[in-house]
mmCIF file of C-alpha atoms in Angstrom:
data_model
loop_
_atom_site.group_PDB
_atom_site.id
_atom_site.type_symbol
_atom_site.label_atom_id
_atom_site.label_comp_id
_atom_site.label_asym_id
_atom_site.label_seq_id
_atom_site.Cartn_x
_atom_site.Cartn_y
_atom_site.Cartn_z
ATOM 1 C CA UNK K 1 -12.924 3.777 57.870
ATOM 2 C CA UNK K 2 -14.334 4.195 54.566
ATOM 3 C CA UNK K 3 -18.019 4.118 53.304
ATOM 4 C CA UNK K 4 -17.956 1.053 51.823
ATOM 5 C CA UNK K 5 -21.007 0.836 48.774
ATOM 6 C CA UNK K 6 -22.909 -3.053 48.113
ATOM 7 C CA UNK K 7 -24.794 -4.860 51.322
ATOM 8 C CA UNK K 8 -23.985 -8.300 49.776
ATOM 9 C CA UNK K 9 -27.958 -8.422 50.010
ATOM 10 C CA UNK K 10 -28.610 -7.949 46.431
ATOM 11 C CA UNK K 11 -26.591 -11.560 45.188
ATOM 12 C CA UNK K 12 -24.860 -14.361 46.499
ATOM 13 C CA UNK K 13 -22.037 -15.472 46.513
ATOM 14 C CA UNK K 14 -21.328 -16.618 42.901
ATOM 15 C CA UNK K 15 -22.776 -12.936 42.114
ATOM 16 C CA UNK K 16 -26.158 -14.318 40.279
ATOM 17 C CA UNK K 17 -29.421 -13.679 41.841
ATOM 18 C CA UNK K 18 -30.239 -17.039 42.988
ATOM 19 C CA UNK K 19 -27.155 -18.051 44.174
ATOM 20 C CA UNK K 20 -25.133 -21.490 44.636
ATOM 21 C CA UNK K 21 -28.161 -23.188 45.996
ATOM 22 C CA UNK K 22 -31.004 -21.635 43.639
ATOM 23 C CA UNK K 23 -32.349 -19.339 45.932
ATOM 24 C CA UNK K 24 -34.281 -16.716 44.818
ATOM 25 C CA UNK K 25 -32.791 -13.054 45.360
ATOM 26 C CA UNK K 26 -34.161 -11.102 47.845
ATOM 27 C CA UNK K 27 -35.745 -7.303 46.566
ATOM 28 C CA UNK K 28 -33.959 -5.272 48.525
ATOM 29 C CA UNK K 29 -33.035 -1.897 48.645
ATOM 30 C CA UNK K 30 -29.378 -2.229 47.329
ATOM 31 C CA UNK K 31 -26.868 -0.849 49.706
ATOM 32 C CA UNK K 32 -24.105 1.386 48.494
ATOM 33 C CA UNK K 33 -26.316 3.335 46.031
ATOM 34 C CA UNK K 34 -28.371 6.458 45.795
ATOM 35 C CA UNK K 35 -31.826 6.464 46.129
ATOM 36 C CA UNK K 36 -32.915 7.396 42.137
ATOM 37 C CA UNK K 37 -30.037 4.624 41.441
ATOM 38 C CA UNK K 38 -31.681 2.269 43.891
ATOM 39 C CA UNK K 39 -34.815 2.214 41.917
ATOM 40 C CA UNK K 40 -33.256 2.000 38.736
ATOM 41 C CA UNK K 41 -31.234 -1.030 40.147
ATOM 42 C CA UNK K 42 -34.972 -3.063 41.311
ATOM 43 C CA UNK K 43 -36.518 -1.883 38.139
ATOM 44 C CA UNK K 44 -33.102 -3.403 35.699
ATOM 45 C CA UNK K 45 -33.357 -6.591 37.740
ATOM 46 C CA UNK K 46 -37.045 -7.143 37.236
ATOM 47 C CA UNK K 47 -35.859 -6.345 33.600
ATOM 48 C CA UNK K 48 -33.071 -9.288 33.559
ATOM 49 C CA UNK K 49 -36.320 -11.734 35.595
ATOM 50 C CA UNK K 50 -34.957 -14.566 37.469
ATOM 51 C CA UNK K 51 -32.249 -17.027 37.373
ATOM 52 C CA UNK K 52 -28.706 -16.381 37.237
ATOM 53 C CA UNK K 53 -26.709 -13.825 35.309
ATOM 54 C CA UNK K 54 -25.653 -16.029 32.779
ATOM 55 C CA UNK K 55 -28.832 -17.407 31.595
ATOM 56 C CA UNK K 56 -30.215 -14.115 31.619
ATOM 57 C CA UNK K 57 -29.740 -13.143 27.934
ATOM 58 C CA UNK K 58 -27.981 -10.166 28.789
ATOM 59 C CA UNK K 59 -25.353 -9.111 26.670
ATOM 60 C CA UNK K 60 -23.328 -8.125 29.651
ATOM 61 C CA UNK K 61 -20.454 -9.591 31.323
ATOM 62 C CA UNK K 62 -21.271 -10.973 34.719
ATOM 63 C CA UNK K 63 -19.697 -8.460 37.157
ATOM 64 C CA UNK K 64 -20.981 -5.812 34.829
ATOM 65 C CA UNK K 65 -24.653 -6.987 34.846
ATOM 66 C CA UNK K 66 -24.024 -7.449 38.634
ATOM 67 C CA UNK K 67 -22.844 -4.104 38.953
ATOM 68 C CA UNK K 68 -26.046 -2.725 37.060
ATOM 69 C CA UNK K 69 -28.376 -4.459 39.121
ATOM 70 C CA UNK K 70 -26.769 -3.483 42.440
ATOM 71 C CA UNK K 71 -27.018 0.332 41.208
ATOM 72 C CA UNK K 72 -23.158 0.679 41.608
ATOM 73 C CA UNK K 73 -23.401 1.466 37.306
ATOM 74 C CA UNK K 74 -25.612 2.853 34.711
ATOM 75 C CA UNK K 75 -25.803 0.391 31.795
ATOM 76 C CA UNK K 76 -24.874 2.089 28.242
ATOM 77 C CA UNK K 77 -27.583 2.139 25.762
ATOM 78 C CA UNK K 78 -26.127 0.046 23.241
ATOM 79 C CA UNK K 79 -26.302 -3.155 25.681
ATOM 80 C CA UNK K 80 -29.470 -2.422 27.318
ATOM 81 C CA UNK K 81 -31.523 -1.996 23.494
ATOM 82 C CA UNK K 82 -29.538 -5.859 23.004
ATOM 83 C CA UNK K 83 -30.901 -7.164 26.592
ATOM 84 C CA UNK K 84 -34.357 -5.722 25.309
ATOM 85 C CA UNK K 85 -33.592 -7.222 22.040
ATOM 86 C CA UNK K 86 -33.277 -10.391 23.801
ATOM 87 C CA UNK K 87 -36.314 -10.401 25.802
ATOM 88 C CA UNK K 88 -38.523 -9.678 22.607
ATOM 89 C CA UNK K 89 -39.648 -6.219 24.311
ATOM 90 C CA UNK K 90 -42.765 -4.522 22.936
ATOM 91 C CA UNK K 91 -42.283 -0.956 21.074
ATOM 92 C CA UNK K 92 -43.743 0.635 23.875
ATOM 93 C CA UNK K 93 -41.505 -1.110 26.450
ATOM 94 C CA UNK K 94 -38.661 -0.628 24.578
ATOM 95 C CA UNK K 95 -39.799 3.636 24.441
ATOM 96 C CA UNK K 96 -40.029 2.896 28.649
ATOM 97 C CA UNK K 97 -36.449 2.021 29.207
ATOM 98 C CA UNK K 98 -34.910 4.259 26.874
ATOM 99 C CA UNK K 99 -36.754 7.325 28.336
ATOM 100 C CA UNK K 100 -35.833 5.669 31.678
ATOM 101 C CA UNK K 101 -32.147 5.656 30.756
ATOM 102 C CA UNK K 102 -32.261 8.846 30.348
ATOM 103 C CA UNK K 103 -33.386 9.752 33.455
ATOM 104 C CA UNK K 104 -30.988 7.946 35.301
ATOM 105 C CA UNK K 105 -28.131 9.433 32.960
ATOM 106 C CA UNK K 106 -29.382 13.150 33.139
ATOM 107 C CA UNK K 107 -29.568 12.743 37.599
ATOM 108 C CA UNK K 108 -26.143 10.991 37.360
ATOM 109 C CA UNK K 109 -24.855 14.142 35.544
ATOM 110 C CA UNK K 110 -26.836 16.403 37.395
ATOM 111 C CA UNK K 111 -25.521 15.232 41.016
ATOM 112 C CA UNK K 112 -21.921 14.763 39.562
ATOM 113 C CA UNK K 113 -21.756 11.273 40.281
ATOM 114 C CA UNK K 114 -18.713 9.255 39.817
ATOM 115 C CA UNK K 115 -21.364 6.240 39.316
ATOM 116 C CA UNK K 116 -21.833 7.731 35.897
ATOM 117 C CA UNK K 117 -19.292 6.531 32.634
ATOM 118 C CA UNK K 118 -18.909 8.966 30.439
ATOM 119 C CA UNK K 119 -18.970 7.012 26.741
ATOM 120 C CA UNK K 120 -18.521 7.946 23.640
ATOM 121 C CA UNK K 121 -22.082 9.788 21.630
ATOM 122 C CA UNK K 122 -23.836 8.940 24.649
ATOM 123 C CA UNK K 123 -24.383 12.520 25.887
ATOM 124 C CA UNK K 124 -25.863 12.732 21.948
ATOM 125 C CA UNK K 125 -27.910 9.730 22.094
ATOM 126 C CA UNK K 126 -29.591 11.406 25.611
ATOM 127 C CA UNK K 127 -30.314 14.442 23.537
ATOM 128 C CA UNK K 128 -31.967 12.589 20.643
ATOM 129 C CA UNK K 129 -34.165 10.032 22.791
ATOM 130 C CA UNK K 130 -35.300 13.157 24.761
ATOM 131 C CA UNK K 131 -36.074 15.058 22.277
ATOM 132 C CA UNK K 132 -38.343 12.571 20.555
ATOM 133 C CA UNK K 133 -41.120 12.221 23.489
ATOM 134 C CA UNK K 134 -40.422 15.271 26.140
ATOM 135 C CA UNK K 135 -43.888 15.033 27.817
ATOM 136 C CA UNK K 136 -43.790 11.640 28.623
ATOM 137 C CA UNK K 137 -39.794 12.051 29.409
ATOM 138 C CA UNK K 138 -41.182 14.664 31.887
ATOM 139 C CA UNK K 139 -43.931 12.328 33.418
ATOM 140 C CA UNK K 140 -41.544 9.886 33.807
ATOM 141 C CA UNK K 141 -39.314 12.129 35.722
ATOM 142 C CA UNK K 142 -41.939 13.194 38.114
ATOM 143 C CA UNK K 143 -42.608 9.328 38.608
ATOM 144 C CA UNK K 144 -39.540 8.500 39.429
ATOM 145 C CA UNK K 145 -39.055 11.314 41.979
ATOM 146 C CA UNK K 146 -42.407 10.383 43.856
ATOM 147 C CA UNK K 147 -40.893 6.777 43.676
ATOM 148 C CA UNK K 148 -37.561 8.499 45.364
ATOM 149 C CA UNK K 149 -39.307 10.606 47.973
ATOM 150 C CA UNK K 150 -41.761 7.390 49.491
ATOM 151 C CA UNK K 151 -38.562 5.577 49.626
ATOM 152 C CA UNK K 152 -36.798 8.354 51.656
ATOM 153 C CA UNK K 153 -40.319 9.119 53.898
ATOM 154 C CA UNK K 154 -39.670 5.486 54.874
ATOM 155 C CA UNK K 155 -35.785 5.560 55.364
ATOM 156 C CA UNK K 156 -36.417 8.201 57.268
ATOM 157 C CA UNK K 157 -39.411 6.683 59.904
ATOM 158 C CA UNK K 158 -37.036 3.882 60.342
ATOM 159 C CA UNK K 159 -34.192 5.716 61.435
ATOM 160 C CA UNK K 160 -35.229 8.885 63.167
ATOM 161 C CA UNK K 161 -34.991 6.958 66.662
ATOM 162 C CA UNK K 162 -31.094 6.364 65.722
ATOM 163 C CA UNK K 163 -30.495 9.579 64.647
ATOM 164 C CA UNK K 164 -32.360 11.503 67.491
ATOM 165 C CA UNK K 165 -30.009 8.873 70.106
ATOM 166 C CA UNK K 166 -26.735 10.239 68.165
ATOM 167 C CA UNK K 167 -27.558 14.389 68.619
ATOM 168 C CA UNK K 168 -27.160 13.993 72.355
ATOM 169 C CA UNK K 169 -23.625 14.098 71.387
ATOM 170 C CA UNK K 170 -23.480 17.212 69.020
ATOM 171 C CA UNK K 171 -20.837 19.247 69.652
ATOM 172 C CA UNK K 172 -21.212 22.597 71.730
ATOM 173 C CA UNK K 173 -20.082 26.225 70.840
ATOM 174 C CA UNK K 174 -17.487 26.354 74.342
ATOM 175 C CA UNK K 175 -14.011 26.028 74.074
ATOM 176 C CA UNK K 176 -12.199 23.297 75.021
ATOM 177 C CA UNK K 177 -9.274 22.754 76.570
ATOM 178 C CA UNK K 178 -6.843 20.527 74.624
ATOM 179 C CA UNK K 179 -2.709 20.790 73.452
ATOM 180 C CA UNK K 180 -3.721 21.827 69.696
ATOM 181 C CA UNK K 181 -6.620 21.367 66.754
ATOM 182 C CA UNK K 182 -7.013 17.208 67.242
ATOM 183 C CA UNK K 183 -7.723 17.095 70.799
ATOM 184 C CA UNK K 184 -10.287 20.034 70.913
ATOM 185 C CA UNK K 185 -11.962 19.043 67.905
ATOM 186 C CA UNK K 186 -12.240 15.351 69.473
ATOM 187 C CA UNK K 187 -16.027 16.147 69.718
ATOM 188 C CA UNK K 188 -16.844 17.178 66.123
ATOM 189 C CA UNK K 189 -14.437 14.644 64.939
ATOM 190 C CA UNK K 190 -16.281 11.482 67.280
ATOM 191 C CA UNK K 191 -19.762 12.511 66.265
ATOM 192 C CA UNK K 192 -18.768 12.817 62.475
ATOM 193 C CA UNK K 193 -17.283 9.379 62.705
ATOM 194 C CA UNK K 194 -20.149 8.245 64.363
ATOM 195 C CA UNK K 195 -22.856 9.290 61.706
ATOM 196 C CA UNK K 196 -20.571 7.717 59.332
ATOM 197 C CA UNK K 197 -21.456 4.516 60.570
ATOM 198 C CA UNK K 198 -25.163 4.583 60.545
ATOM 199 C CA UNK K 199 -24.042 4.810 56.373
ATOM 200 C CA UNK K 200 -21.189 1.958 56.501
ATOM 201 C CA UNK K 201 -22.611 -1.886 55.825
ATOM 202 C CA UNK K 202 -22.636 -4.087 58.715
ATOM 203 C CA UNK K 203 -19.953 -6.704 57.585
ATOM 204 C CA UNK K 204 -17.794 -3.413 57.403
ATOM 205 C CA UNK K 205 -18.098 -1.882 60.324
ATOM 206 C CA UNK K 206 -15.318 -2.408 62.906
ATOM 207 C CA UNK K 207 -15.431 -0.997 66.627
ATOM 208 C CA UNK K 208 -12.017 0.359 67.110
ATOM 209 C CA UNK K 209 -11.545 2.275 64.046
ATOM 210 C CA UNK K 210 -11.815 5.315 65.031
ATOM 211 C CA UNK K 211 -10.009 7.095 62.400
ATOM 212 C CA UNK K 212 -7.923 10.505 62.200
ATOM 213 C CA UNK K 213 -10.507 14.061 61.065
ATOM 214 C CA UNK K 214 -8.398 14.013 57.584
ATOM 215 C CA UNK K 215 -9.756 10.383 56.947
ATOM 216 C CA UNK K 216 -13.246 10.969 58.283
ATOM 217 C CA UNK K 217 -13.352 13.881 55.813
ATOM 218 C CA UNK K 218 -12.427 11.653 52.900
ATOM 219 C CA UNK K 219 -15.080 9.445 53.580
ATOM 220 C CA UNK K 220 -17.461 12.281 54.096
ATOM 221 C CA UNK K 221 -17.034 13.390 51.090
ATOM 222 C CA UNK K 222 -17.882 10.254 49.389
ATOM 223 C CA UNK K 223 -21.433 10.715 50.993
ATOM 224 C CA UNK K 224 -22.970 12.516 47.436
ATOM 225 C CA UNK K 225 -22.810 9.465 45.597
ATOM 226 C CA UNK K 226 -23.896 7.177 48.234
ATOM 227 C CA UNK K 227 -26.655 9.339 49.185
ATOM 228 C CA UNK K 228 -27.816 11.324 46.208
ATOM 229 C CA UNK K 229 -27.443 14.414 48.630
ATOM 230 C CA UNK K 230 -25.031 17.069 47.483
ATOM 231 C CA UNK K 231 -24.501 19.094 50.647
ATOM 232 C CA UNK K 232 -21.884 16.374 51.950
ATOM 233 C CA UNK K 233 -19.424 17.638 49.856
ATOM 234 C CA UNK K 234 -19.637 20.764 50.560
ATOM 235 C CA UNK K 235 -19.641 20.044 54.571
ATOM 236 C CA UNK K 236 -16.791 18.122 54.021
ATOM 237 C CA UNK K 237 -14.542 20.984 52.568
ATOM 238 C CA UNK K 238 -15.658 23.614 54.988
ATOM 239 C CA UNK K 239 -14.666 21.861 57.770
ATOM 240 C CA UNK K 240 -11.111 20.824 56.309
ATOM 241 C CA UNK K 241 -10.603 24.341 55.592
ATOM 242 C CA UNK K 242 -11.472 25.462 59.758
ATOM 243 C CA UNK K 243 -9.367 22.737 60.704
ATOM 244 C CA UNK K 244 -6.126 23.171 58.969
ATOM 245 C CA UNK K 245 -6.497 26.953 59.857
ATOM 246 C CA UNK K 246 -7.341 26.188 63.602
ATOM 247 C CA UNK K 247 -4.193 23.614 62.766
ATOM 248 C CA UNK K 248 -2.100 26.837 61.967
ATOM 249 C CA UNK K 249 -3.561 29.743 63.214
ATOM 250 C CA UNK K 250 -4.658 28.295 67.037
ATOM 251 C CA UNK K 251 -1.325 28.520 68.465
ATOM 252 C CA UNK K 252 0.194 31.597 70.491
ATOM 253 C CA UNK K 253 3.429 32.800 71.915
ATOM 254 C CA UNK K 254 2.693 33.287 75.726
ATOM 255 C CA UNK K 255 5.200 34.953 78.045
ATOM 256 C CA UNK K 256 5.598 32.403 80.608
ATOM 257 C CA UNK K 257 7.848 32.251 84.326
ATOM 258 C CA UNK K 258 9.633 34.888 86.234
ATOM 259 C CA UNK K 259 12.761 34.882 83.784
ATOM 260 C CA UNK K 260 10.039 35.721 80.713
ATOM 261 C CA UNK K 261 10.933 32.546 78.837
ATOM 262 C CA UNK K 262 8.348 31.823 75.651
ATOM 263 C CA UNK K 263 6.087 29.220 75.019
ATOM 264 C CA UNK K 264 3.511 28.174 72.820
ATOM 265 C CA UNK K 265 -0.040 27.862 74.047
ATOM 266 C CA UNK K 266 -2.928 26.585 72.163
ATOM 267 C CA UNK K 267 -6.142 28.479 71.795
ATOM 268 C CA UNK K 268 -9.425 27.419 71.122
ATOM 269 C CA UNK K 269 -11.357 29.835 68.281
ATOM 270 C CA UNK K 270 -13.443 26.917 66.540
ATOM 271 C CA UNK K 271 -16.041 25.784 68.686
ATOM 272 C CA UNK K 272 -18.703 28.055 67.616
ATOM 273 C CA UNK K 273 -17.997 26.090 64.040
ATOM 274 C CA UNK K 274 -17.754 22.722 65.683
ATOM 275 C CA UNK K 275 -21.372 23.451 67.137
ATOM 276 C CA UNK K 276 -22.584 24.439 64.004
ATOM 277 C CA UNK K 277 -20.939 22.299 61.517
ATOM 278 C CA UNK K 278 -22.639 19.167 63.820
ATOM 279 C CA UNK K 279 -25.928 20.787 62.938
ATOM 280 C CA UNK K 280 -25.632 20.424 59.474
ATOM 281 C CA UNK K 281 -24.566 17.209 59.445
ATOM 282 C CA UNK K 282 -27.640 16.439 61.349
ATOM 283 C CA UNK K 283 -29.599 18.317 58.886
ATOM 284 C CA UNK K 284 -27.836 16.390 55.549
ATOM 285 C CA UNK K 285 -28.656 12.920 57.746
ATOM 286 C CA UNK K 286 -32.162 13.246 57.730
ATOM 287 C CA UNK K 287 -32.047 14.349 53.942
ATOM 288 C CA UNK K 288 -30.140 11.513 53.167
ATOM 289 C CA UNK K 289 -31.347 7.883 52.736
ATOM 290 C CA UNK K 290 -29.614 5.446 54.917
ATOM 291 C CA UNK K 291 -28.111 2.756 53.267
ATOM 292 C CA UNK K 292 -27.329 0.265 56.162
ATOM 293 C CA UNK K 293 -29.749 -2.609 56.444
ATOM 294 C CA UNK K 294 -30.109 -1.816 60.186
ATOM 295 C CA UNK K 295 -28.186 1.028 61.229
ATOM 296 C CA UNK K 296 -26.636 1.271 64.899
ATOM 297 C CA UNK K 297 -25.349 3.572 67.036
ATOM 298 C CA UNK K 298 -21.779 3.119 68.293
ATOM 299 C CA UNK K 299 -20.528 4.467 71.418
ATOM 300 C CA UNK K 300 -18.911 7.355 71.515
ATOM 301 C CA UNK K 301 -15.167 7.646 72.143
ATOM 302 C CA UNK K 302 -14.109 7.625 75.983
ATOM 303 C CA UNK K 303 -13.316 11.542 76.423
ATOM 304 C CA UNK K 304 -11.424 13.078 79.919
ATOM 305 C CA UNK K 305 -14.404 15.495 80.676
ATOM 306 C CA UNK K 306 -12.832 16.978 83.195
ATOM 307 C CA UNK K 307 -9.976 18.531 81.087
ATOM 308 C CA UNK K 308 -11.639 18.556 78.103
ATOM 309 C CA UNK K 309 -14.819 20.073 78.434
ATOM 310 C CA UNK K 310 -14.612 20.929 82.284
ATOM 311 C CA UNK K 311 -18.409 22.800 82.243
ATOM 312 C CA UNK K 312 -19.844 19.452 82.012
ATOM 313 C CA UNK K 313 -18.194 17.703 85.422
ATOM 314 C CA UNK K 314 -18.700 20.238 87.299
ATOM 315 C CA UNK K 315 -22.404 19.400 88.494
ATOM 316 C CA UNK K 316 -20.137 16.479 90.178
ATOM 317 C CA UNK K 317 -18.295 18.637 92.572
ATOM 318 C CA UNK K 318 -21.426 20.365 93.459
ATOM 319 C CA UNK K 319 -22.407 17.412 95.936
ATOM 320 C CA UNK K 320 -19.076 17.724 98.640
ATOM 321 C CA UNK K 321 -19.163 21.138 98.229
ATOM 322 C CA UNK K 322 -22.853 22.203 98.889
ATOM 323 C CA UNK K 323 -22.715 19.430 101.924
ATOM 324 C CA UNK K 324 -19.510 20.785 103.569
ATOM 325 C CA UNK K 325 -20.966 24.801 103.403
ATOM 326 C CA UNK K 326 -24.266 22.931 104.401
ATOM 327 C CA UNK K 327 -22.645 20.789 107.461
ATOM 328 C CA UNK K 328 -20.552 23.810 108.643
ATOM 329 C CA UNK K 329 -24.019 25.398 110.135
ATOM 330 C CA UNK K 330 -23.613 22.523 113.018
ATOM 331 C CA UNK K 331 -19.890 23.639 114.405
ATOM 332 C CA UNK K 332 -21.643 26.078 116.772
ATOM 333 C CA UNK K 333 -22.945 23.169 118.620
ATOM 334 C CA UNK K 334 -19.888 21.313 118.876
ATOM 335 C CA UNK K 335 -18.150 23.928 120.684
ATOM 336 C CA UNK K 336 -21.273 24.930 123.368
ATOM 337 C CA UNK K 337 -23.376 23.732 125.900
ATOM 338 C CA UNK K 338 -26.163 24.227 124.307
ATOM 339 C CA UNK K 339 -29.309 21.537 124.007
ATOM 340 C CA UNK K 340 -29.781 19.815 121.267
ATOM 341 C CA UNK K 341 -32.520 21.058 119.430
ATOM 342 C CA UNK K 342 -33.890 18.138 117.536
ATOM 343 C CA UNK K 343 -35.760 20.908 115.357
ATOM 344 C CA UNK K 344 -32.288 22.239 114.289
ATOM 345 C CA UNK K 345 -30.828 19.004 113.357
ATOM 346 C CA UNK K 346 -34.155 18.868 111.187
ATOM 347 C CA UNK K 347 -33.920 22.145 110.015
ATOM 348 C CA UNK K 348 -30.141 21.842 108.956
ATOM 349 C CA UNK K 349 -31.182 18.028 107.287
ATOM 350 C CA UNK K 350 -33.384 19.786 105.174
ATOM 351 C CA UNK K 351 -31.019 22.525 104.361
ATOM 352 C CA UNK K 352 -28.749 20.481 103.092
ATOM 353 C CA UNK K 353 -30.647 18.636 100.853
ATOM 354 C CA UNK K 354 -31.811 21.965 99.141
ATOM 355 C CA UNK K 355 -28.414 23.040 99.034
ATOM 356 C CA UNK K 356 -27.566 20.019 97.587
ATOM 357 C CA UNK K 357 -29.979 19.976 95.012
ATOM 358 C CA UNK K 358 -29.790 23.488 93.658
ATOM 359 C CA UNK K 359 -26.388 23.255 93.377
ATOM 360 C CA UNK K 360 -26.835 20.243 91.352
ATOM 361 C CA UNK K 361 -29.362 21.458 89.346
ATOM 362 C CA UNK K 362 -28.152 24.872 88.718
ATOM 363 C CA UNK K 363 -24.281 22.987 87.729
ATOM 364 C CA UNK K 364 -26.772 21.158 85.649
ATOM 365 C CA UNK K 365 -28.016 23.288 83.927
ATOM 366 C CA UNK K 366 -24.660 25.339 83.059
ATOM 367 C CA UNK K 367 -23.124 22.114 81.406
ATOM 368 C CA UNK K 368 -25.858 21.888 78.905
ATOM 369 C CA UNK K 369 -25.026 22.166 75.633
ATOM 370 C CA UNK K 370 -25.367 25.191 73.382
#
């Protein structure tokens, strides 16, 4: 299941803007990308103007141009003072998109991106265009980053609804019941799973993919670059090092049968960690910028609640057994000559139903989550 980067909404087929039939590209938030990259990526291709790639003046490749203005690569300065070249750029636009180079190179290197290629005297060049106008490098900055934050205040609106659906299934700090670390961490590894979707391009998705915790991880941890946000990363390695030591560490020796014969017996130590590990995650979503066009939830994986997570089935039993305690007030009758009493058939109607009710409620309540 990985996190796949590039909607397909930023170029056609051929890869120009236009496309086979000369329609014009739609200015879109690229997918795949994060957000300082994004903007960077609609700025570049307002840069290159219309038409395709080729006839752009660029003194790119294709699929390297393409890859510039879908954010998926920061341009080196040599090619992008030729494109300006090309367009017959002013002096002062020409100061512009150096200074915003720089930017893009300095939170590339800053976030340890992968997006960023390293070239040779480029880390000089940063130092010497920097150097030459720092106030207006620094107002520049700042501009960028208010760009970045609208752009997330938005994200955000739109997919609050989604997210708020998909914490309903955040895991809970009570053990589960399970044969060792992959069936009681089913919960924490569903719901990661799950998030990773609202992230994962639509074309890319697939429904029965549900993917093992190891390769859930792996994608998490591609989340930085995607997102701009750094905390995925570091989510992703704390929970790989709880699970392989609730791998290792969960499983006892248990004294078991009248002849004292041994056998191993999982324990549960980690959901106080599932519980809050879901949190963050939750947390680092809402920090993060989705990148899916229109994110969905999926359903969650079907789960045995009764031997997994008992607490939560039991409000089910509470029905039969608050109507049989309820019921057994009416034996008495069955076995005298008594009346009826019409006001103690009412009286043990109504009982019932409050039984049933409170027991229901109270179960309820008991199978919340933490």
């Amino acid at each position: 299941m990985p996190v796949q980067g590039g909607s397909g909404t930023g170029q056609e087929e051929d890869g120009t803007p236009e496309g086979r039939q000369g329609r014009p590209r739609k200015a879109l938030d690229v997918a795949g990308t994060d957000p300082h990259m994004r903007e960077f990526a609609r700025e570049f291709r307002a840069l290159v103007g219309p038409g395709s790639y080729a006839d752009s003046g660029a003194p790119m490749s294709k699929p390297e141009i393409s890859r510039v203005c879908n954010g998926h690569r920061l341009p080196d300065i040599k090619s992008l003072r030729e494109l300006l070249d090309s367009k017959e750029a002013t002096p002062q636009k020409i100061e512009y998109w150096e200074l915003r180079w720089v930017v893009a190179y300095q939170h590339l290197e800053a976030s340890g991106s992968r997006v960023l290629v390293r070239r040779t005297d480029e880390a000089a060049e940063v130092l010497a265009i920097a150097a030459r106008n720092p106030d207006r490098l620094q107002a520049l900055t700042d501009q960028v980053r208010e760009q970045q934050d609208l752009a997330r205040t938005k994200a955000r609106r739109v997919t609050e609804e989604e997210v708020a659906k998909l914490d309903q299934s955040l895991p809970n700090s009570r053990p589960k019941l399970g044969y060792g670390a992959a069936a009681c961490w089913v919960d924490l590894t569903d719901y990661l799973r799950r998030l990773l979707l609202l992230f994962t391009n639509p074309a890319k998705r697939k429904k029965g993919d549900r993917g093992s915790m190891q390769e859930i991880l792996a994608d998490l941890a591609r989340l930085p670059d995607l997102t701009g946000v750094a905390g995925w990363q570091q989510l992703a390695e704390d929970i790989s090092m709880a699970y392989d030591k609730a791998e290792r560490d969960g499983w006892e020796v248990m004294l078991t049968g009248s002849d004292s014969s041994a056998a191993a017996r999982y324990f549960d130590r980690y959901a106080g960690f599932r519980a809050e590990a879901g949190q963050r995650a939750a947390q680092l979503a809402r920090q993060s910028v989705f990148l899916a066009d229109k994110p969905v939830i999926f359903p969650p994986t079907v789960i045995d609640l009764d031997r997994y997570d008992p607490p939560r089935s039991h409000y089910r039993h509470a029905i039969p057994v608050s109507a049989a305690c309820a019921s057994s007030l009416a034996v008495p009758w069955l076995f005298t000559d008594a009346p009826v009493s019409w006001l103690g058939i009412g009286t043990l109607s109504v009982t019932v139903f409050l039984g049933m009710s409170l027991a229901i409620l109270a179960a309820k309540a008991g199978a919340r989550p933490d």
